[in-house]
Coordinates of N, CA and C in Angstrom, one line a residue:
X25 N 110.5 129.5 111.3 CA 110.5 130.9 110.7 C 109.5 131.7 111.5
X26 N 109.8 133.0 111.5 CA 109.0 134.0 112.2 C 108.9 135.3 111.5
X27 N 107.7 135.8 111.3 CA 107.5 137.1 110.6 C 108.0 137.1 109.1
X28 N 107.9 135.9 108.5 CA 108.4 135.7 107.1 C 107.2 136.0 106.2
X29 N 107.5 136.8 105.1 CA 106.5 137.1 104.1 C 106.8 136.4 102.9
X30 N 105.8 136.4 102.0 CA 105.9 135.7 100.7 C 107.1 136.2 100.0
X31 N 108.0 135.2 99.5 CA 109.2 135.6 98.7 C 110.4 135.6 99.6
X32 N 110.3 135.8 100.9 CA 111.5 135.7 101.7 C 112.1 134.3 101.6
X33 N 113.4 134.1 101.7 CA 114.0 132.8 101.5 C 115.2 132.6 102.3
X34 N 115.5 131.3 102.5 CA 116.7 130.8 103.2 C 117.5 130.0 102.2
X35 N 118.8 130.3 102.1 CA 119.7 129.5 101.2 C 120.7 128.7 101.9
X36 N 120.9 127.5 101.4 CA 122.0 126.6 101.9 C 123.0 126.6 100.8
X37 N 124.3 127.0 101.2 CA 125.3 127.2 100.2 C 126.6 126.3 100.6
X38 N 127.4 126.1 99.6 CA 128.6 125.3 99.7 C 129.8 126.0 99.1
X39 N 130.9 125.9 99.8 CA 132.2 126.5 99.3 C 133.3 125.4 99.3
X40 N 134.1 125.3 98.3 CA 135.2 124.4 98.3 C 136.6 125.2 98.4
X41 N 136.5 126.5 98.7 CA 137.7 127.3 98.8 C 137.8 128.1 100.1
X42 N 137.3 127.4 101.2 CA 137.4 128.0 102.5 C 136.5 129.3 102.7
X43 N 135.5 129.4 101.8 CA 134.5 130.5 102.0 C 134.8 131.6 101.0
X44 N 135.7 131.5 100.1 CA 136.0 132.7 99.2 C 134.8 132.8 98.2
X45 N 134.3 131.7 97.7 CA 133.2 131.7 96.8 C 132.2 130.6 97.3
X46 N 130.9 130.8 96.9 CA 129.8 130.0 97.4 C 128.9 129.5 96.2
X47 N 128.4 128.3 96.3 CA 127.5 127.8 95.4 C 126.2 127.5 96.1
X48 N 125.0 127.8 95.5 CA 123.8 127.5 96.2 C 123.4 126.0 96.0
X49 N 123.1 125.3 97.1 CA 122.7 124.0 97.0 C 121.2 123.9 97.1
X50 N 120.5 124.7 97.9 CA 119.1 124.6 98.0 C 118.5 126.0 98.4
X51 N 117.4 126.3 97.9 CA 116.7 127.6 98.3 C 115.3 127.2 98.9
X52 N 115.1 127.7 100.0 CA 113.8 127.5 100.7 C 113.0 128.8 100.7
X53 N 111.9 128.9 99.9 CA 111.2 130.1 99.7 C 109.9 130.0 100.4
X54 N 109.5 131.1 101.2 CA 108.2 131.1 101.8 C 107.1 131.3 100.7
X55 N 106.1 130.5 100.8 CA 105.0 130.6 99.9 C 103.8 131.3 100.4
X56 N 103.9 132.0 101.5 CA 102.8 132.7 102.1 C 101.8 131.9 102.9
X57 N 102.2 130.6 103.0 CA 101.3 129.7 103.8 C 101.9 129.2 105.0
X58 N 103.2 128.7 104.9 CA 103.9 128.1 106.1 C 104.7 129.2 106.7
X59 N 104.4 129.5 108.0 CA 105.1 130.5 108.7 C 104.9 130.2 110.2
X60 N 105.9 130.6 111.0 CA 105.8 130.4 112.5 C 105.5 129.0 112.8
X61 N 106.2 128.1 112.0 CA 106.0 126.6 112.2 C 107.3 125.9 112.0
X62 N 107.4 124.7 112.6 CA 108.6 123.9 112.4 C 108.5 123.3 111.0
X63 N 109.7 123.2 110.4 CA 109.7 122.6 109.0 C 110.9 121.6 109.0
X64 N 110.6 120.5 108.4 CA 111.6 119.4 108.2 C 111.8 119.2 106.7
X65 N 112.8 119.9 106.1 CA 113.0 119.8 104.7 C 113.6 118.5 104.3
X66 N 113.5 118.2 103.0 CA 114.1 117.0 102.5 C 115.6 117.0 102.6
X67 N 116.2 115.9 102.7 CA 117.7 115.8 102.7 C 118.3 116.4 101.5
X68 N 119.3 117.2 101.6 CA 120.1 117.7 100.5 C 121.3 116.8 100.2
X69 N 121.4 116.3 99.0 CA 122.4 115.3 98.7 C 123.3 116.0 97.6
X70 N 124.6 116.0 97.9 CA 125.6 116.5 96.9 C 126.6 115.4 96.6
X71 N 127.0 115.3 95.4 CA 127.9 114.2 95.0 C 129.2 114.8 94.4
X72 N 130.2 114.0 94.3 CA 131.5 114.4 93.8 C 131.4 114.6 92.3
X73 N 130.4 114.1 91.6 CA 130.2 114.3 90.2 C 129.8 115.7 89.9
X74 N 129.2 116.4 90.9 CA 128.7 117.7 90.6 C 129.4 118.8 91.4
X75 N 130.1 118.5 92.4 CA 130.8 119.5 93.3 C 132.2 119.0 93.6
X76 N 133.1 119.9 93.8 CA 134.5 119.6 94.2 C 134.6 119.4 95.7
X77 N 135.0 118.2 96.1 CA 135.2 117.9 97.5 C 136.7 118.0 97.9
X78 N 137.0 118.8 99.0 CA 138.4 118.9 99.4 C 138.4 119.2 100.9
X79 N 139.6 119.6 101.4 CA 139.7 119.9 102.8 C 139.4 121.3 103.2
X80 N 138.9 122.1 102.2 CA 138.5 123.5 102.4 C 137.0 123.6 102.3
X81 N 136.3 122.5 102.4 CA 134.8 122.6 102.3 C 134.1 123.3 103.5
X82 N 133.2 124.1 103.1 CA 132.3 124.7 104.2 C 130.9 124.8 103.7
X83 N 130.0 124.8 104.7 CA 128.5 125.0 104.4 C 128.1 126.3 105.1
X84 N 127.1 126.9 104.5 CA 126.5 128.1 105.1 C 125.0 128.2 104.8
X85 N 124.3 128.7 105.9 CA 122.9 129.1 105.7 C 122.9 130.6 105.6
X86 N 122.1 131.1 104.7 CA 122.1 132.6 104.5 C 120.6 133.0 104.3
X87 N 120.2 133.9 105.1 CA 118.8 134.4 105.0 C 118.7 135.6 104.1
X88 N 117.6 135.6 103.4 CA 117.3 136.8 102.5 C 115.8 137.2 102.8
X89 N 115.7 138.0 103.9 CA 114.4 138.6 104.2 C 114.3 140.0 103.8
X90 N 113.2 140.6 103.9 CA 113.1 142.0 103.4 C 113.1 143.0 104.5
X91 N 113.2 142.5 105.8 CA 113.3 143.4 106.9 C 114.0 142.7 108.1
X92 N 114.4 143.5 109.1 CA 115.2 143.0 110.2 C 114.5 141.9 111.0
X93 N 113.2 142.0 111.2 CA 112.5 141.1 112.0 C 112.0 139.8 111.3
X94 N 112.5 139.6 110.1 CA 112.3 138.3 109.4 C 113.3 137.3 109.9
X95 N 112.9 136.3 110.6 CA 113.8 135.5 111.4 C 113.6 134.0 111.0
X96 N 114.8 133.3 110.7 CA 114.8 131.9 110.5 C 115.6 131.3 111.7
X97 N 115.0 130.3 112.3 CA 115.7 129.5 113.4 C 116.1 128.2 112.8
X98 N 117.4 127.8 113.0 CA 118.0 126.6 112.4 C 118.5 125.7 113.5
X99 N 118.1 124.5 113.5 CA 118.6 123.5 114.6 C 118.7 122.1 114.0
X100 N 119.4 121.3 114.7 CA 119.6 119.9 114.4 C 120.2 119.7 113.0
X101 N 121.3 120.4 112.7 CA 122.0 120.3 111.4 C 122.9 119.0 111.4
X102 N 122.7 118.2 110.5 CA 123.5 117.0 110.4 C 124.2 116.9 109.0
X103 N 125.5 116.7 109.0 CA 126.2 116.5 107.7 C 126.8 115.1 107.7
X104 N 126.4 114.3 106.7 CA 126.9 112.9 106.6 C 127.8 112.8 105.4
X105 N 129.0 112.3 105.7 CA 130.0 112.1 104.6 C 130.1 110.6 104.4
X106 N 130.1 110.2 103.1 CA 130.1 108.8 102.8 C 131.5 108.3 102.3
X107 N 132.1 107.3 102.9 CA 133.3 106.7 102.4 C 132.9 105.8 101.2
X108 N 133.7 105.9 100.2 CA 133.3 105.3 98.9 C 134.2 104.1 98.6
X109 N 133.5 103.0 98.1 CA 134.3 101.9 97.6 C 133.8 101.6 96.1
X110 N 134.7 101.6 95.2 CA 134.3 101.3 93.8 C 134.2 99.8 93.7
X111 N 133.0 99.3 93.3 CA 132.7 97.9 93.2 C 132.8 97.4 91.8
X112 N 132.4 98.2 90.9 CA 132.4 97.8 89.5 C 132.2 98.9 88.5
X113 N 133.0 98.9 87.4 CA 132.7 99.9 86.4 C 132.9 99.2 85.0
X114 N 132.0 99.4 84.1 CA 132.2 98.8 82.8 C 131.7 99.7 81.7
X115 N 132.6 100.0 80.7 CA 132.1 100.8 79.5 C 132.1 99.9 78.3
X116 N 132.4 98.6 78.4 CA 132.3 97.6 77.4 C 133.2 97.8 76.2
X117 N 134.2 98.7 76.3 CA 135.1 99.0 75.2 C 136.1 97.8 75.0
X118 N 136.3 97.0 76.0 CA 137.2 95.8 75.9 C 136.3 94.6 75.9
X119 N 135.1 94.7 75.6 CA 134.2 93.5 75.6 C 133.5 93.3 76.9
X120 N 132.7 92.2 77.1 CA 132.0 92.0 78.3 C 132.9 91.7 79.5
X121 N 134.1 91.1 79.2 CA 135.0 90.7 80.2 C 134.4 89.7 81.1
X122 N 134.8 89.7 82.4 CA 134.3 88.7 83.4 C 133.3 89.4 84.3
X123 N 132.8 90.6 84.0 CA 131.9 91.3 84.9 C 130.4 91.1 84.6
X124 N 130.1 90.9 83.3 CA 128.7 90.8 83.0 C 128.4 89.6 82.1
X125 N 127.2 89.0 82.2 CA 126.8 87.9 81.5 C 125.5 88.1 80.7
X126 N 125.4 87.8 79.5 CA 124.2 87.9 78.7 C 123.2 86.8 79.1
X127 N 121.9 87.2 79.3 CA 121.0 86.2 79.8 C 120.5 85.2 78.8
X128 N 120.5 85.5 77.5 CA 120.0 84.6 76.5 C 119.9 85.2 75.2
X129 N 119.0 84.6 74.3 CA 119.0 85.0 72.9 C 118.3 86.3 72.6
X130 N 117.8 87.0 73.6 CA 117.3 88.4 73.4 C 118.3 89.4 74.0
X131 N 119.5 89.0 74.2 CA 120.6 89.9 74.7 C 121.8 89.6 73.8
X132 N 122.5 90.7 73.4 CA 123.8 90.5 72.7 C 124.7 91.7 72.9
X133 N 125.9 91.5 72.5 CA 127.0 92.5 72.6 C 127.0 93.4 71.4
X134 N 126.7 94.7 71.6 CA 126.6 95.6 70.5 C 127.9 96.3 70.2
X135 N 128.3 96.4 68.9 CA 129.6 97.0 68.6 C 129.6 98.0 67.5
X136 N 128.4 98.5 67.1 CA 128.3 99.4 66.0 C 128.5 100.9 66.3
X137 N 128.5 101.2 67.6 CA 128.9 102.6 68.0 C 127.8 103.6 68.0
X138 N 126.8 103.5 67.2 CA 125.8 104.6 67.1 C 125.0 104.8 68.4
X139 N 124.7 103.7 69.0 CA 123.9 103.7 70.3 C 124.7 103.4 71.5
X140 N 126.0 103.7 71.5 CA 126.8 103.5 72.6 C 127.6 104.8 72.9
X141 N 128.1 104.9 74.2 CA 128.8 106.1 74.5 C 130.2 106.1 73.8
X142 N 130.8 104.9 73.6 CA 132.0 104.8 72.8 C 131.6 104.0 71.6
X143 N 132.2 102.8 71.5 CA 131.9 101.9 70.4 C 130.9 100.8 70.7
X144 N 131.0 100.3 72.0 CA 130.3 99.1 72.4 C 129.3 99.4 73.5
X145 N 128.3 98.5 73.6 CA 127.3 98.5 74.7 C 126.6 97.1 74.7
X146 N 125.7 97.0 75.7 CA 124.9 95.8 75.8 C 123.6 96.1 75.2
X147 N 123.0 95.1 74.4 CA 121.8 95.3 73.7 C 120.8 94.3 74.2
X148 N 119.6 94.8 74.6 CA 118.5 93.9 75.1 C 117.2 94.2 74.3
X149 N 116.4 93.2 74.1 CA 115.1 93.4 73.4 C 114.0 92.5 73.9
X150 N 112.8 92.7 73.5 CA 111.7 91.8 73.7 C 111.3 91.8 75.2
X151 N 110.6 90.8 75.7 CA 110.2 90.6 77.0 C 110.2 89.2 77.5
X152 N 111.4 88.6 77.2 CA 111.6 87.1 77.4 C 112.2 86.7 78.7
X153 N 112.0 87.5 79.7 CA 112.5 87.2 81.1 C 114.0 87.2 81.1
X154 N 114.6 86.1 81.5 CA 116.1 86.0 81.6 C 116.7 86.2 80.3
X155 N 116.1 85.7 79.2 CA 116.7 85.8 77.9 C 116.8 87.3 77.5
X156 N 116.0 88.2 78.0 CA 116.1 89.6 77.7 C 116.8 90.4 78.8
X157 N 117.9 89.8 79.3 CA 118.5 90.4 80.4 C 120.1 90.3 80.3
X158 N 120.7 91.2 81.1 CA 122.2 91.1 81.3 C 122.4 91.3 82.8
X159 N 123.3 90.5 83.4 CA 123.5 90.5 84.9 C 124.9 90.3 85.2
X160 N 125.3 90.7 86.4 CA 126.7 90.6 86.9 C 127.1 89.1 86.9
X161 N 128.2 88.9 86.4 CA 128.7 87.5 86.2 C 129.2 86.9 87.5
X162 N 129.5 87.7 88.5 CA 130.1 87.2 89.8 C 129.4 87.9 90.9
X163 N 129.5 87.2 92.1 CA 128.9 87.8 93.3 C 129.7 89.0 93.7
X164 N 129.1 90.0 94.2 CA 129.7 91.2 94.8 C 129.5 91.1 96.4
X165 N 130.5 91.5 97.1 CA 130.4 91.5 98.6 C 130.0 92.9 99.0
X166 N 128.7 93.0 99.5 CA 128.2 94.3 100.0 C 128.1 94.4 101.5
X167 N 128.6 93.3 102.2 CA 128.4 93.3 103.6 C 129.2 94.5 104.2
X168 N 128.6 95.1 105.2 CA 129.2 96.2 105.9 C 128.9 97.6 105.3
X169 N 128.3 97.6 104.2 CA 128.0 98.9 103.5 C 126.7 99.4 104.0
X170 N 126.5 100.7 104.0 CA 125.3 101.4 104.3 C 124.4 101.6 103.1
X171 N 125.0 101.8 101.9 CA 124.2 102.0 100.7 C 125.1 101.7 99.5
X172 N 124.4 101.4 98.4 CA 125.0 101.2 97.1 C 124.4 102.0 96.1
X173 N 125.2 102.7 95.2 CA 124.7 103.6 94.2 C 125.1 103.0 92.8
X174 N 124.1 102.9 91.9 CA 124.4 102.4 90.6 C 124.0 103.5 89.6
X175 N 124.9 103.7 88.6 CA 124.7 104.7 87.6 C 124.9 104.0 86.2
X176 N 124.2 104.5 85.2 CA 124.4 104.0 83.8 C 123.8 105.0 82.9
X177 N 124.1 104.8 81.6 CA 123.4 105.5 80.5 C 122.8 104.5 79.6
X178 N 121.8 104.9 78.9 CA 121.1 104.0 77.9 C 120.5 104.7 76.8
X179 N 120.2 104.0 75.7 CA 119.5 104.5 74.6 C 118.4 103.5 74.2
X180 N 117.2 104.0 73.9 CA 116.1 103.1 73.5 C 115.7 103.5 72.1
X181 N 115.1 102.5 71.4 CA 114.7 102.7 70.0 C 113.4 101.9 69.8
X182 N 112.4 102.5 69.2 CA 111.2 101.9 68.8 C 110.3 101.4 70.0
X183 N 110.4 102.1 71.1 CA 109.7 101.7 72.3 C 108.3 102.4 72.2
X184 N 107.2 101.6 72.4 CA 105.9 102.2 72.3 C 105.2 102.3 73.7
X185 N 104.2 103.1 73.7 CA 103.2 103.2 74.8 C 104.0 103.3 76.2
X186 N 103.6 102.4 77.1 CA 104.2 102.5 78.5 C 105.1 101.3 78.7
X187 N 105.8 100.8 77.6 CA 106.7 99.7 77.8 C 107.9 100.1 78.7
X188 N 108.5 99.2 79.3 CA 109.5 99.5 80.3 C 110.6 98.5 80.4
X189 N 111.6 98.8 81.3 CA 112.6 97.9 81.6 C 113.0 98.1 83.1
X190 N 113.7 97.1 83.7 CA 113.9 97.1 85.1 C 115.4 96.9 85.4
X191 N 115.8 97.5 86.6 CA 117.0 97.3 87.3 C 116.7 96.4 88.5
X192 N 117.3 95.3 88.6 CA 116.9 94.4 89.7 C 118.2 94.0 90.5
X193 N 117.9 93.5 91.8 CA 118.9 93.1 92.7 C 118.7 91.8 93.3
X194 N 119.7 91.0 93.5 CA 119.7 89.7 94.1 C 120.7 89.6 95.3
X195 N 120.2 89.1 96.4 CA 121.1 88.9 97.5 C 121.5 87.5 97.7
X196 N 121.1 86.6 96.8 CA 121.4 85.2 96.9 C 122.0 84.6 95.7
X197 N 122.9 85.4 95.0 CA 123.6 84.9 93.9 C 122.8 84.7 92.6
X198 N 121.7 85.3 92.5 CA 120.8 85.3 91.3 C 119.7 84.3 91.4
X199 N 119.5 83.6 92.6 CA 118.3 82.7 92.7 C 117.0 83.4 92.7
X200 N 116.9 84.6 93.4 CA 115.7 85.4 93.4 C 116.1 86.8 93.1
X201 N 115.1 87.6 92.6 CA 115.4 89.0 92.3 C 114.3 89.9 92.8
X202 N 114.7 91.1 93.1 CA 113.7 92.2 93.5 C 114.0 93.4 92.7
X203 N 113.0 94.2 92.4 CA 113.1 95.4 91.6 C 113.7 96.5 92.4
X204 N 114.7 97.2 91.8 CA 115.3 98.4 92.4 C 114.6 99.6 91.7
X205 N 114.6 99.6 90.4 CA 114.0 100.7 89.7 C 113.3 100.2 88.4
X206 N 112.2 100.9 88.1 CA 111.5 100.6 86.8 C 111.6 101.9 86.0
X207 N 111.9 101.7 84.7 CA 112.0 102.8 83.7 C 111.0 102.7 82.6
X208 N 110.0 103.6 82.6 CA 108.8 103.5 81.8 C 108.9 104.6 80.6
X209 N 108.6 104.1 79.4 CA 108.6 105.0 78.2 C 107.6 106.1 78.4
X210 N 108.0 107.3 78.0 CA 107.2 108.5 78.1 C 106.9 109.0 79.6
X211 N 107.5 108.3 80.5 CA 107.5 108.8 81.9 C 108.9 109.0 82.4
X212 N 109.8 108.0 82.2 CA 111.2 108.2 82.7 C 112.1 108.4 81.5
X213 N 111.7 108.2 80.3 CA 112.5 108.4 79.1 C 111.7 108.6 77.9
X214 N 112.3 109.1 76.8 CA 111.6 109.2 75.5 C 112.4 108.4 74.6
X215 N 111.7 107.5 73.9 CA 112.4 106.6 72.9 C 113.1 107.4 71.9
X216 N 114.3 106.9 71.5 CA 115.1 107.5 70.5 C 116.1 108.5 71.0
X217 N 116.3 108.5 72.3 CA 117.3 109.5 72.9 C 118.2 108.8 73.9
X218 N 119.4 109.3 74.1 CA 120.3 108.9 75.1 C 119.7 109.4 76.5
X219 N 119.8 108.6 77.5 CA 119.3 109.0 78.8 C 120.4 108.7 79.9
X220 N 120.5 109.6 80.8 CA 121.3 109.3 82.0 C 120.4 109.5 83.3
X221 N 119.8 108.4 83.7 CA 118.8 108.5 84.8 C 119.4 108.8 86.1
X222 N 118.6 109.3 87.1 CA 119.1 109.5 88.4 C 119.7 108.3 89.0
X223 N 120.7 108.5 89.9 CA 121.4 107.4 90.6 C 120.4 106.5 91.2
X224 N 120.5 105.2 91.0 CA 119.7 104.2 91.7 C 120.4 103.9 93.0
X225 N 119.7 104.1 94.1 CA 120.3 104.0 95.5 C 119.6 102.9 96.2
X226 N 120.4 101.9 96.7 CA 120.0 100.9 97.6 C 120.5 101.1 98.9
X227 N 119.7 101.1 100.0 CA 120.3 101.2 101.3 C 120.0 100.0 102.1
X228 N 120.8 99.8 103.2 CA 120.8 98.6 103.9 C 119.5 98.4 104.8
X229 N 118.8 99.5 104.9 CA 117.5 99.4 105.6 C 116.4 98.7 104.8
X230 N 116.5 98.8 103.4 CA 115.5 98.3 102.6 C 116.0 97.1 101.7
X231 N 117.3 96.8 101.6 CA 117.8 95.7 100.9 C 118.8 94.9 101.8
X232 N 118.8 93.6 101.6 CA 119.7 92.8 102.4 C 121.1 92.7 101.6
X233 N 122.1 93.3 102.3 CA 123.4 93.3 101.7 C 124.2 92.0 102.1
X234 N 124.6 91.2 101.2 CA 125.3 90.0 101.4 C 126.6 89.9 100.6
X235 N 127.3 88.8 100.7 CA 128.5 88.6 99.9 C 128.1 87.8 98.6
X236 N 126.8 87.7 98.3 CA 126.3 87.1 97.1 C 125.4 88.0 96.3
X237 N 125.8 89.3 96.3 CA 125.0 90.3 95.7 C 125.2 90.3 94.1
X238 N 124.1 90.5 93.4 CA 124.2 90.6 92.0 C 123.2 91.6 91.5
X239 N 123.4 92.2 90.3 CA 122.5 93.2 89.7 C 122.1 92.7 88.3
X240 N 120.9 93.1 87.9 CA 120.5 92.7 86.5 C 119.6 93.8 85.9
X241 N 119.8 94.0 84.6 CA 118.9 94.8 83.8 C 118.1 93.8 82.9
X242 N 116.7 94.1 82.9 CA 115.8 93.2 82.2 C 114.8 94.0 81.4
X243 N 114.8 93.7 80.1 CA 113.8 94.4 79.2 C 112.4 93.8 79.3
X244 N 111.4 94.6 79.2 CA 110.0 94.2 79.3 C 109.2 94.9 78.2
X245 N 109.7 94.7 77.0 CA 109.0 95.4 75.8 C 108.0 94.4 75.2
X246 N 107.5 94.8 74.0 CA 106.5 94.0 73.4 C 107.0 93.1 72.2
X247 N 108.2 93.3 71.8 CA 108.7 92.5 70.7 C 110.2 92.7 70.4
X248 N 110.7 92.0 69.4 CA 112.1 91.9 69.2 C 112.6 93.2 68.5
X249 N 111.7 94.1 68.0 CA 112.1 95.3 67.4 C 112.2 96.5 68.4
X250 N 111.9 96.2 69.7 CA 112.0 97.2 70.7 C 113.4 97.0 71.4
X251 N 114.2 98.1 71.3 CA 115.6 98.0 71.6 C 116.1 98.8 72.8
X252 N 117.0 98.2 73.6 CA 117.6 98.9 74.7 C 119.1 98.7 74.7
X253 N 119.9 99.8 74.7 CA 121.3 99.7 74.7 C 121.8 100.3 76.0
X254 N 122.6 99.6 76.8 CA 123.1 100.0 78.1 C 124.6 100.2 78.1
X255 N 125.1 101.2 78.7 CA 126.5 101.5 78.7 C 127.0 102.2 80.0
X256 N 128.3 102.2 80.2 CA 128.9 103.0 81.3 C 128.2 102.7 82.7
X257 N 128.2 101.4 83.0 CA 127.6 101.0 84.3 C 128.6 101.1 85.4
X258 N 128.3 101.9 86.5 CA 129.2 101.9 87.6 C 128.4 101.6 88.9
X259 N 129.0 100.8 89.8 CA 128.4 100.5 91.1 C 129.4 100.8 92.2
X260 N 128.9 101.7 93.1 CA 129.8 102.1 94.2 C 129.1 101.8 95.6
X261 N 129.9 101.4 96.5 CA 129.4 101.2 97.9 C 129.8 102.3 98.8
X262 N 128.9 102.6 99.8 CA 129.2 103.8 100.7 C 128.9 103.3 102.1
X263 N 129.7 103.9 103.0 CA 129.4 103.8 104.4 C 129.5 105.2 104.9
X264 N 128.9 105.5 106.1 CA 128.6 106.9 106.5 C 129.0 107.2 107.9
X265 N 130.3 107.7 108.1 CA 130.6 108.4 109.3 C 129.7 109.6 109.4
X266 N 129.2 109.9 110.6 CA 128.3 111.0 110.8 C 128.8 112.1 111.7
X267 N 128.7 113.3 111.2 CA 129.0 114.5 112.0 C 127.7 115.2 112.3
X268 N 127.4 115.3 113.6 CA 126.1 115.9 113.9 C 126.3 117.0 114.9
X269 N 125.7 118.2 114.6 CA 125.7 119.3 115.5 C 124.3 119.8 115.8
X270 N 123.7 119.1 116.8 CA 122.3 119.5 117.2 C 122.3 120.8 117.9

């Protein structure tokens, strides 16, 4: 940027109708500090859950300066599109099926409706390790994928202090596990509410993708009265053909 004053901005916009209408994806505003310098902004991610994808898609950068000599220089633009493979979805309305397994006596199948998106969900409590968990019942083949995205919704009840629960991943059929995400009370959620957390993203640079992949939710609370209800779990695999215009 050159000759940019406080409040001048650059917008990244998206159109799904060949440019007839535009939606703002990101706004870059000068704060009066960074100017006449190279900037490398964070990656902008858009998903089909929030935007309509079709063959009329366009992207646009648009400057909003307050005079003609306010200049933004843009280079090395890269757009990455992900091919999607649905690996698993479960809303538990037809039971656990053959997709998920309860870990032990601190996990059960919930059917009362109040704490589920529909009627059913998985219920976890306490901090009894495997007994307080639910995990995929069969191996998933993630070989050849660049990333895996997992989404779910959950409800917690009677969680105190900084008690938490975990989403974990195994590349060896469940023999060993590593943490993907940790969800902490009063940080990531408020007890007594439904929550839809940000997508948990695993990429092949940080996780080993094999044909023995499994996922697990594990409660780490302080007692049997601390409740977690999990519903609408989806797992999708992505690969990324890249279009680059440097």
